[in-house]
Amino acid sequence: MRKVFAVFLVALGALAAVRGAGGQQPKGAPFSTAIMKLKDGLYVIPGYDGAATGGNVAVRVTSEGVIVVDSKLPVLYNDIVDKVKSVSSQPIKYLLNTHQHGDHTGSNAQFLKTTEILMHRNARANMIRNNLPGPGRIVYTDQQSVFLGGVEVQMRYMGRGHTNGDSVIYFADLRAVHTGDLVVWGKRSQGTTLTPVMDYAAGSGSGKEWVATLDNILKLDFDTAIPGHGPVLTKAQVQVFRNKMQTLNERMAALIKSGGRKTDIASRIRLDDLDWPFQAGALDGLFDELSKP
Ligand SMILES: [Zn+2]
């Protein structure tokens, strides 16, 4: 009983944290995409959605060149290059992609002429399968590192979630991560609220395995997390996101266990306390996945 109550209190605390941080955006102009310094040598070019601003781009500056994470949309190539130039005169030597989606790989084709592009083997396969331009030339399966100017940047595969090829980019020396769309937070620049996307069709993702993947991320030593979209987060906020994902899985499993059908999702799965306003049909894939014996 006491344990149940303690869990309840933790859940309440998590929800309070969500509310407190809900809608939190970088200080200054709302939805600013000005390059922002996070730590010595680490910057972010913010991205809040899949359309106008794309995903968050991380910029790791070293004395021998720049390592960039993700490339937003094709129309934002020059903007990324200009913003990197404003913080370093070094060339962009490596582009690391968190996954295959076009709001994270959109400028790949332009970068590929001058920059080596790295991604998970499955992310590359998904790009080929979905006919997306600019697949990376270098792939990995479990883990790989780029060493440049005395700095190591790690790419880690921590399990399925948003897709089956999500890389977590780990800046261990700075205690920072870029999670790609394994974590999203806050609002799109159009004002609607971001929800996690389980890309079953084009990305072979998994809402069920996503929780364990987030647990693997939380085992890393970091205090700063750049999500796929939205404001820069603390580790505690990543924990909040993980707990919400688990709650969503539990509610879907309960619906299925009670004989609920796909058409009952909208009326019987509570989402308001999670602040994830899923579009109709967005959770059908999770229903199917959790319905499998
Ligand atoms: Zn994505």
CSV table of C-alpha atoms and ligand atoms in Angstrom, one decimal:
chain,number,residue,atom,x,y,z
A,1,MET,CA,0.0,0.0,0.0
A,2,ARG,CA,2.7,2.4,1.0
A,3,LYS,CA,4.6,1.5,-2.1
A,4,VAL,CA,1.6,2.2,-4.3
A,5,PHE,CA,1.2,5.6,-2.6
A,6,ALA,CA,4.8,6.4,-3.1
A,7,VAL,CA,4.5,5.6,-6.8
A,8,PHE,CA,1.4,7.8,-6.9
A,9,LEU,CA,3.4,10.7,-5.4
A,10,VAL,CA,6.2,10.2,-7.9
A,11,ALA,CA,3.6,10.2,-10.7
A,12,LEU,CA,2.1,13.4,-9.3
A,13,GLY,CA,5.5,15.0,-9.1
A,14,ALA,CA,6.2,14.0,-12.7
A,15,LEU,CA,2.9,15.6,-13.8
A,16,ALA,CA,3.6,18.8,-11.8
A,17,ALA,CA,7.0,18.9,-13.5
A,18,VAL,CA,5.3,18.5,-16.9
A,19,ARG,CA,2.9,21.3,-16.1
A,20,GLY,CA,5.7,23.6,-14.8
A,21,ALA,CA,7.7,23.0,-17.9
A,22,GLY,CA,4.8,22.8,-20.3
A,23,GLY,CA,5.2,25.3,-23.1
A,24,GLN,CA,8.6,26.2,-21.8
A,25,GLN,CA,10.7,27.7,-24.7
A,26,PRO,CA,14.1,29.3,-24.7
A,27,LYS,CA,14.2,32.7,-23.1
A,28,GLY,CA,13.9,35.7,-25.3
A,29,ALA,CA,11.9,35.7,-28.5
A,30,PRO,CA,9.5,32.7,-28.6
A,31,PHE,CA,10.5,30.1,-31.1
A,32,SER,CA,13.8,31.9,-31.8
A,33,THR,CA,16.1,29.9,-34.1
A,34,ALA,CA,19.1,32.0,-33.3
A,35,ILE,CA,22.2,29.8,-32.5
A,36,MET,CA,22.5,29.4,-28.8
A,37,LYS,CA,25.5,28.5,-26.7
A,38,LEU,CA,24.9,25.6,-24.3
A,39,LYS,CA,28.4,24.9,-23.0
A,40,ASP,CA,31.9,25.8,-24.2
A,41,GLY,CA,32.1,24.2,-27.6
A,42,LEU,CA,28.5,23.2,-27.9
A,43,TYR,CA,25.7,25.2,-29.5
A,44,VAL,CA,22.2,24.5,-30.7
A,45,ILE,CA,20.3,25.9,-33.7
A,46,PRO,CA,16.7,25.4,-32.3
A,47,GLY,CA,14.0,23.6,-34.2
A,48,TYR,CA,10.4,23.2,-33.0
A,49,ASP,CA,8.5,21.3,-35.7
A,50,GLY,CA,8.7,19.2,-38.8
A,51,ALA,CA,7.8,22.0,-41.2
A,52,ALA,CA,9.0,25.6,-40.6
A,53,THR,CA,12.0,25.2,-38.3
A,54,GLY,CA,12.9,21.5,-38.6
A,55,GLY,CA,14.7,19.6,-35.8
A,56,ASN,CA,17.2,20.8,-33.3
A,57,VAL,CA,20.7,21.0,-34.7
A,58,ALA,CA,23.7,20.5,-32.3
A,59,VAL,CA,27.0,22.2,-33.2
A,60,ARG,CA,30.2,20.8,-31.6
A,61,VAL,CA,33.1,23.2,-32.3
A,62,THR,CA,36.7,21.8,-32.1
A,63,SER,CA,40.1,23.2,-33.1
A,64,GLU,CA,40.2,21.0,-36.2
A,65,GLY,CA,36.7,21.3,-37.5
A,66,VAL,CA,33.0,21.3,-36.6
A,67,ILE,CA,30.7,18.3,-36.0
A,68,VAL,CA,27.1,19.0,-36.7
A,69,VAL,CA,24.1,16.8,-35.6
A,70,ASP,CA,21.1,16.8,-38.0
A,71,SER,CA,20.5,19.0,-41.0
A,72,LYS,CA,16.9,20.3,-40.7
A,73,LEU,CA,15.2,21.0,-44.1
A,74,PRO,CA,16.7,21.6,-47.6
A,75,VAL,CA,15.7,25.3,-47.5
A,76,LEU,CA,17.6,25.8,-44.2
A,77,TYR,CA,21.0,24.6,-45.5
A,78,ASN,CA,22.4,28.1,-45.9
A,79,ASP,CA,21.0,29.2,-42.6
A,80,ILE,CA,22.8,26.3,-40.8
A,81,VAL,CA,26.1,27.0,-42.5
A,82,ASP,CA,25.8,30.8,-41.8
A,83,LYS,CA,25.0,30.1,-38.1
A,84,VAL,CA,27.9,27.7,-37.7
A,85,LYS,CA,30.2,30.3,-39.3
A,86,SER,CA,29.1,32.8,-36.7
A,87,VAL,CA,30.6,30.7,-34.0
A,88,SER,CA,33.6,29.0,-35.7
A,89,SER,CA,35.8,29.7,-38.7
A,90,GLN,CA,36.5,25.9,-39.0
A,91,PRO,CA,34.9,23.8,-41.7
A,92,ILE,CA,32.0,21.4,-41.0
A,93,LYS,CA,33.8,18.1,-41.2
A,94,TYR,CA,31.1,15.6,-40.0
A,95,LEU,CA,27.3,15.5,-40.0
A,96,LEU,CA,25.8,13.0,-37.7
A,97,ASN,CA,22.1,12.1,-38.2
A,98,THR,CA,19.9,11.0,-35.4
A,99,HIS,CA,17.5,9.3,-37.8
A,100,GLN,CA,16.2,9.3,-41.4
A,101,HIS,CA,13.3,11.7,-41.3
A,102,GLY,CA,13.4,14.7,-43.7
A,103,ASP,CA,13.3,17.4,-41.0
A,104,HIS,CA,16.5,15.9,-39.6
A,105,THR,CA,18.3,15.0,-42.9
A,106,GLY,CA,16.8,17.6,-45.2
A,107,SER,CA,20.1,19.3,-46.0
A,108,ASN,CA,22.1,16.1,-46.3
A,109,ALA,CA,22.3,16.2,-50.1
A,110,GLN,CA,23.9,19.6,-49.9
A,111,PHE,CA,26.3,18.7,-47.0
A,112,LEU,CA,27.4,15.5,-48.7
A,113,LYS,CA,29.5,17.4,-51.2
A,114,THR,CA,31.8,18.7,-48.5
A,115,THR,CA,31.0,16.8,-45.3
A,116,GLU,CA,31.2,13.1,-44.2
A,117,ILE,CA,27.7,11.9,-43.1
A,118,LEU,CA,27.3,9.2,-40.4
A,119,MET,CA,24.2,7.5,-39.3
A,120,HIS,CA,22.9,4.1,-37.9
A,121,ARG,CA,22.8,1.3,-40.5
A,122,ASN,CA,19.0,1.0,-40.2
A,123,ALA,CA,18.5,4.8,-40.6
A,124,ARG,CA,20.5,4.5,-43.9
A,125,ALA,CA,18.4,1.6,-45.0
A,126,ASN,CA,15.2,3.5,-44.2
A,127,MET,CA,16.5,6.4,-46.3
A,128,ILE,CA,17.1,4.2,-49.3
A,129,ARG,CA,13.7,2.4,-48.8
A,130,ASN,CA,11.9,5.7,-48.5
A,131,ASN,CA,13.8,7.4,-51.4
A,132,LEU,CA,15.2,10.2,-49.2
A,133,PRO,CA,18.2,12.2,-50.6
A,134,GLY,CA,21.6,12.2,-49.0
A,135,PRO,CA,22.0,8.9,-47.2
A,136,GLY,CA,25.2,8.7,-45.1
A,137,ARG,CA,28.4,7.1,-46.3
A,138,ILE,CA,29.4,5.7,-42.9
A,139,VAL,CA,27.2,3.5,-40.8
A,140,TYR,CA,27.4,1.6,-37.5
A,141,THR,CA,25.4,-0.9,-35.6
A,142,ASP,CA,26.0,-0.5,-31.8
A,143,GLN,CA,28.3,2.4,-31.2
A,144,GLN,CA,30.9,4.5,-33.0
A,145,SER,CA,32.9,7.7,-32.3
A,146,VAL,CA,34.3,10.7,-34.2
A,147,PHE,CA,37.6,12.0,-32.8
A,148,LEU,CA,38.4,15.5,-33.9
A,149,GLY,CA,40.5,18.3,-32.3
A,150,GLY,CA,40.9,16.3,-29.0
A,151,VAL,CA,37.2,15.8,-28.8
A,152,GLU,CA,35.2,12.6,-28.9
A,153,VAL,CA,31.6,12.5,-30.0
A,154,GLN,CA,29.8,9.2,-29.7
A,155,MET,CA,26.9,7.8,-31.6
A,156,ARG,CA,25.0,5.2,-29.7
A,157,TYR,CA,22.2,2.8,-30.7
A,158,MET,CA,20.1,2.3,-27.6
A,159,GLY,CA,17.1,0.4,-29.0
A,160,ARG,CA,14.0,0.9,-31.0
A,161,GLY,CA,11.6,3.8,-30.4
A,162,HIS,CA,10.7,6.6,-32.8
A,163,THR,CA,12.3,4.4,-35.5
A,164,ASN,CA,14.6,1.3,-35.6
A,165,GLY,CA,17.6,3.5,-36.4
A,166,ASP,CA,17.7,6.3,-33.8
A,167,SER,CA,21.2,7.4,-32.8
A,168,VAL,CA,21.8,9.1,-29.4
A,169,ILE,CA,24.6,11.5,-29.9
A,170,TYR,CA,26.7,11.7,-26.7
A,171,PHE,CA,29.0,14.5,-25.9
A,172,ALA,CA,30.5,12.7,-22.8
A,173,ASP,CA,33.1,15.4,-22.0
A,174,LEU,CA,30.3,18.0,-21.8
A,175,ARG,CA,27.7,15.8,-20.2
A,176,ALA,CA,25.3,16.5,-23.0
A,177,VAL,CA,23.2,14.4,-25.4
A,178,HIS,CA,21.2,14.9,-28.5
A,179,THR,CA,18.4,12.4,-28.4
A,180,GLY,CA,16.8,13.0,-31.8
A,181,ASP,CA,13.1,12.3,-31.8
A,182,LEU,CA,13.4,9.7,-29.0
A,183,VAL,CA,12.5,12.8,-26.9
A,184,VAL,CA,10.4,15.8,-28.1
A,185,TRP,CA,9.0,18.5,-25.9
A,186,GLY,CA,6.8,21.6,-25.9
A,187,LYS,CA,5.1,23.3,-28.8
A,188,ARG,CA,5.6,23.5,-32.5
A,189,SER,CA,6.2,27.1,-33.8
A,190,GLN,CA,2.6,27.0,-35.1
A,191,GLY,CA,1.5,26.7,-31.5
A,192,THR,CA,0.3,23.1,-31.4
A,193,THR,CA,1.8,20.6,-28.9
A,194,LEU,CA,4.4,18.1,-30.0
A,195,THR,CA,3.7,14.4,-29.4
A,196,PRO,CA,6.0,11.5,-29.8
A,197,VAL,CA,5.7,9.8,-33.2
A,198,MET,CA,5.9,6.0,-33.4
A,199,ASP,CA,6.9,5.6,-37.0
A,200,TYR,CA,5.9,2.0,-37.7
A,201,ALA,CA,5.5,2.3,-41.4
A,202,ALA,CA,8.6,4.1,-42.7
A,203,GLY,CA,10.8,3.6,-39.7
A,204,SER,CA,10.0,0.3,-38.1
A,205,GLY,CA,9.7,2.0,-34.8
A,206,SER,CA,8.3,0.6,-31.5
A,207,GLY,CA,6.2,2.4,-28.8
A,208,LYS,CA,6.6,-0.7,-26.6
A,209,GLU,CA,10.4,-0.8,-26.8
A,210,TRP,CA,10.7,2.9,-26.6
A,211,VAL,CA,10.6,2.9,-22.7
A,212,ALA,CA,13.6,0.6,-22.4
A,213,THR,CA,15.4,2.7,-24.9
A,214,LEU,CA,14.8,5.8,-22.8
A,215,ASP,CA,16.0,3.9,-19.8
A,216,ASN,CA,19.3,3.2,-21.6
A,217,ILE,CA,19.6,6.9,-22.4
A,218,LEU,CA,19.0,7.8,-18.7
A,219,LYS,CA,22.0,5.5,-17.8
A,220,LEU,CA,24.3,7.9,-19.5
A,221,ASP,CA,26.0,10.6,-17.4
A,222,PHE,CA,24.5,13.9,-18.7
A,223,ASP,CA,22.8,17.1,-17.4
A,224,THR,CA,21.8,18.6,-20.7
A,225,ALA,CA,19.6,17.0,-23.3
A,226,ILE,CA,18.8,18.4,-26.8
A,227,PRO,CA,15.5,16.8,-27.9
A,228,GLY,CA,14.6,16.2,-31.5
A,229,HIS,CA,12.3,19.3,-31.3
A,230,GLY,CA,11.7,21.8,-28.6
A,231,PRO,CA,13.7,23.5,-25.8
A,232,VAL,CA,16.9,22.1,-24.3
A,233,LEU,CA,16.0,19.9,-21.4
A,234,THR,CA,17.4,18.6,-18.1
A,235,LYS,CA,17.9,15.0,-17.3
A,236,ALA,CA,14.9,15.2,-15.0
A,237,GLN,CA,12.7,16.2,-17.9
A,238,VAL,CA,13.9,13.3,-20.0
A,239,GLN,CA,12.9,11.1,-17.0
A,240,VAL,CA,9.4,12.8,-17.1
A,241,PHE,CA,9.1,12.0,-20.8
A,242,ARG,CA,10.1,8.4,-20.1
A,243,ASN,CA,7.5,8.1,-17.4
A,244,LYS,CA,4.8,9.5,-19.7
A,245,MET,CA,5.7,6.9,-22.4
A,246,GLN,CA,5.4,4.1,-19.9
A,247,THR,CA,2.0,5.5,-18.7
A,248,LEU,CA,0.8,5.6,-22.3
A,249,ASN,CA,1.9,2.0,-22.8
A,250,GLU,CA,0.2,0.9,-19.6
A,251,ARG,CA,-3.1,2.6,-20.6
A,252,MET,CA,-3.0,1.0,-24.1
A,253,ALA,CA,-2.3,-2.4,-22.6
A,254,ALA,CA,-5.2,-2.0,-20.2
A,255,LEU,CA,-7.6,-1.0,-23.0
A,256,ILE,CA,-6.6,-4.1,-25.0
A,257,LYS,CA,-6.9,-6.4,-21.9
A,258,SER,CA,-10.4,-5.1,-21.2
A,259,GLY,CA,-11.5,-6.0,-24.8
A,260,GLY,CA,-11.3,-2.5,-26.1
A,261,ARG,CA,-10.9,-1.9,-29.8
A,262,LYS,CA,-9.0,0.5,-31.9
A,263,THR,CA,-12.1,2.6,-32.3
A,264,ASP,CA,-12.2,3.0,-28.5
A,265,ILE,CA,-8.7,4.6,-28.3
A,266,ALA,CA,-9.9,8.2,-28.5
A,267,SER,CA,-12.6,7.8,-25.9
A,268,ARG,CA,-11.0,5.5,-23.5
A,269,ILE,CA,-7.3,6.4,-23.4
A,270,ARG,CA,-6.7,9.4,-21.1
A,271,LEU,CA,-4.2,11.8,-22.6
A,272,ASP,CA,-5.0,15.2,-21.1
A,273,ASP,CA,-2.7,14.6,-18.0
A,274,LEU,CA,0.1,13.6,-20.4
A,275,ASP,CA,-0.3,16.8,-22.5
A,276,TRP,CA,0.0,14.7,-25.6
A,277,PRO,CA,-2.9,15.6,-28.0
A,278,PHE,CA,-2.4,12.7,-30.5
A,279,GLN,CA,-4.1,13.0,-33.8
A,280,ALA,CA,-6.8,10.4,-34.7
A,281,GLY,CA,-5.1,7.2,-35.7
A,282,ALA,CA,-1.7,8.1,-34.3
A,283,LEU,CA,-1.9,5.4,-31.7
A,284,ASP,CA,-3.3,2.7,-33.9
A,285,GLY,CA,0.2,1.3,-34.4
A,286,LEU,CA,0.8,1.0,-30.7
A,287,PHE,CA,-2.5,-0.8,-30.4
A,288,ASP,CA,-1.5,-3.3,-33.0
A,289,GLU,CA,2.0,-3.8,-31.5
A,290,LEU,CA,0.6,-4.3,-27.9
A,291,SER,CA,-2.2,-6.6,-29.3
A,292,LYS,CA,0.4,-9.1,-30.6
A,293,PRO,CA,0.7,-12.1,-28.3
B,1,ZN,ZN,11.6,12.0,-36.8
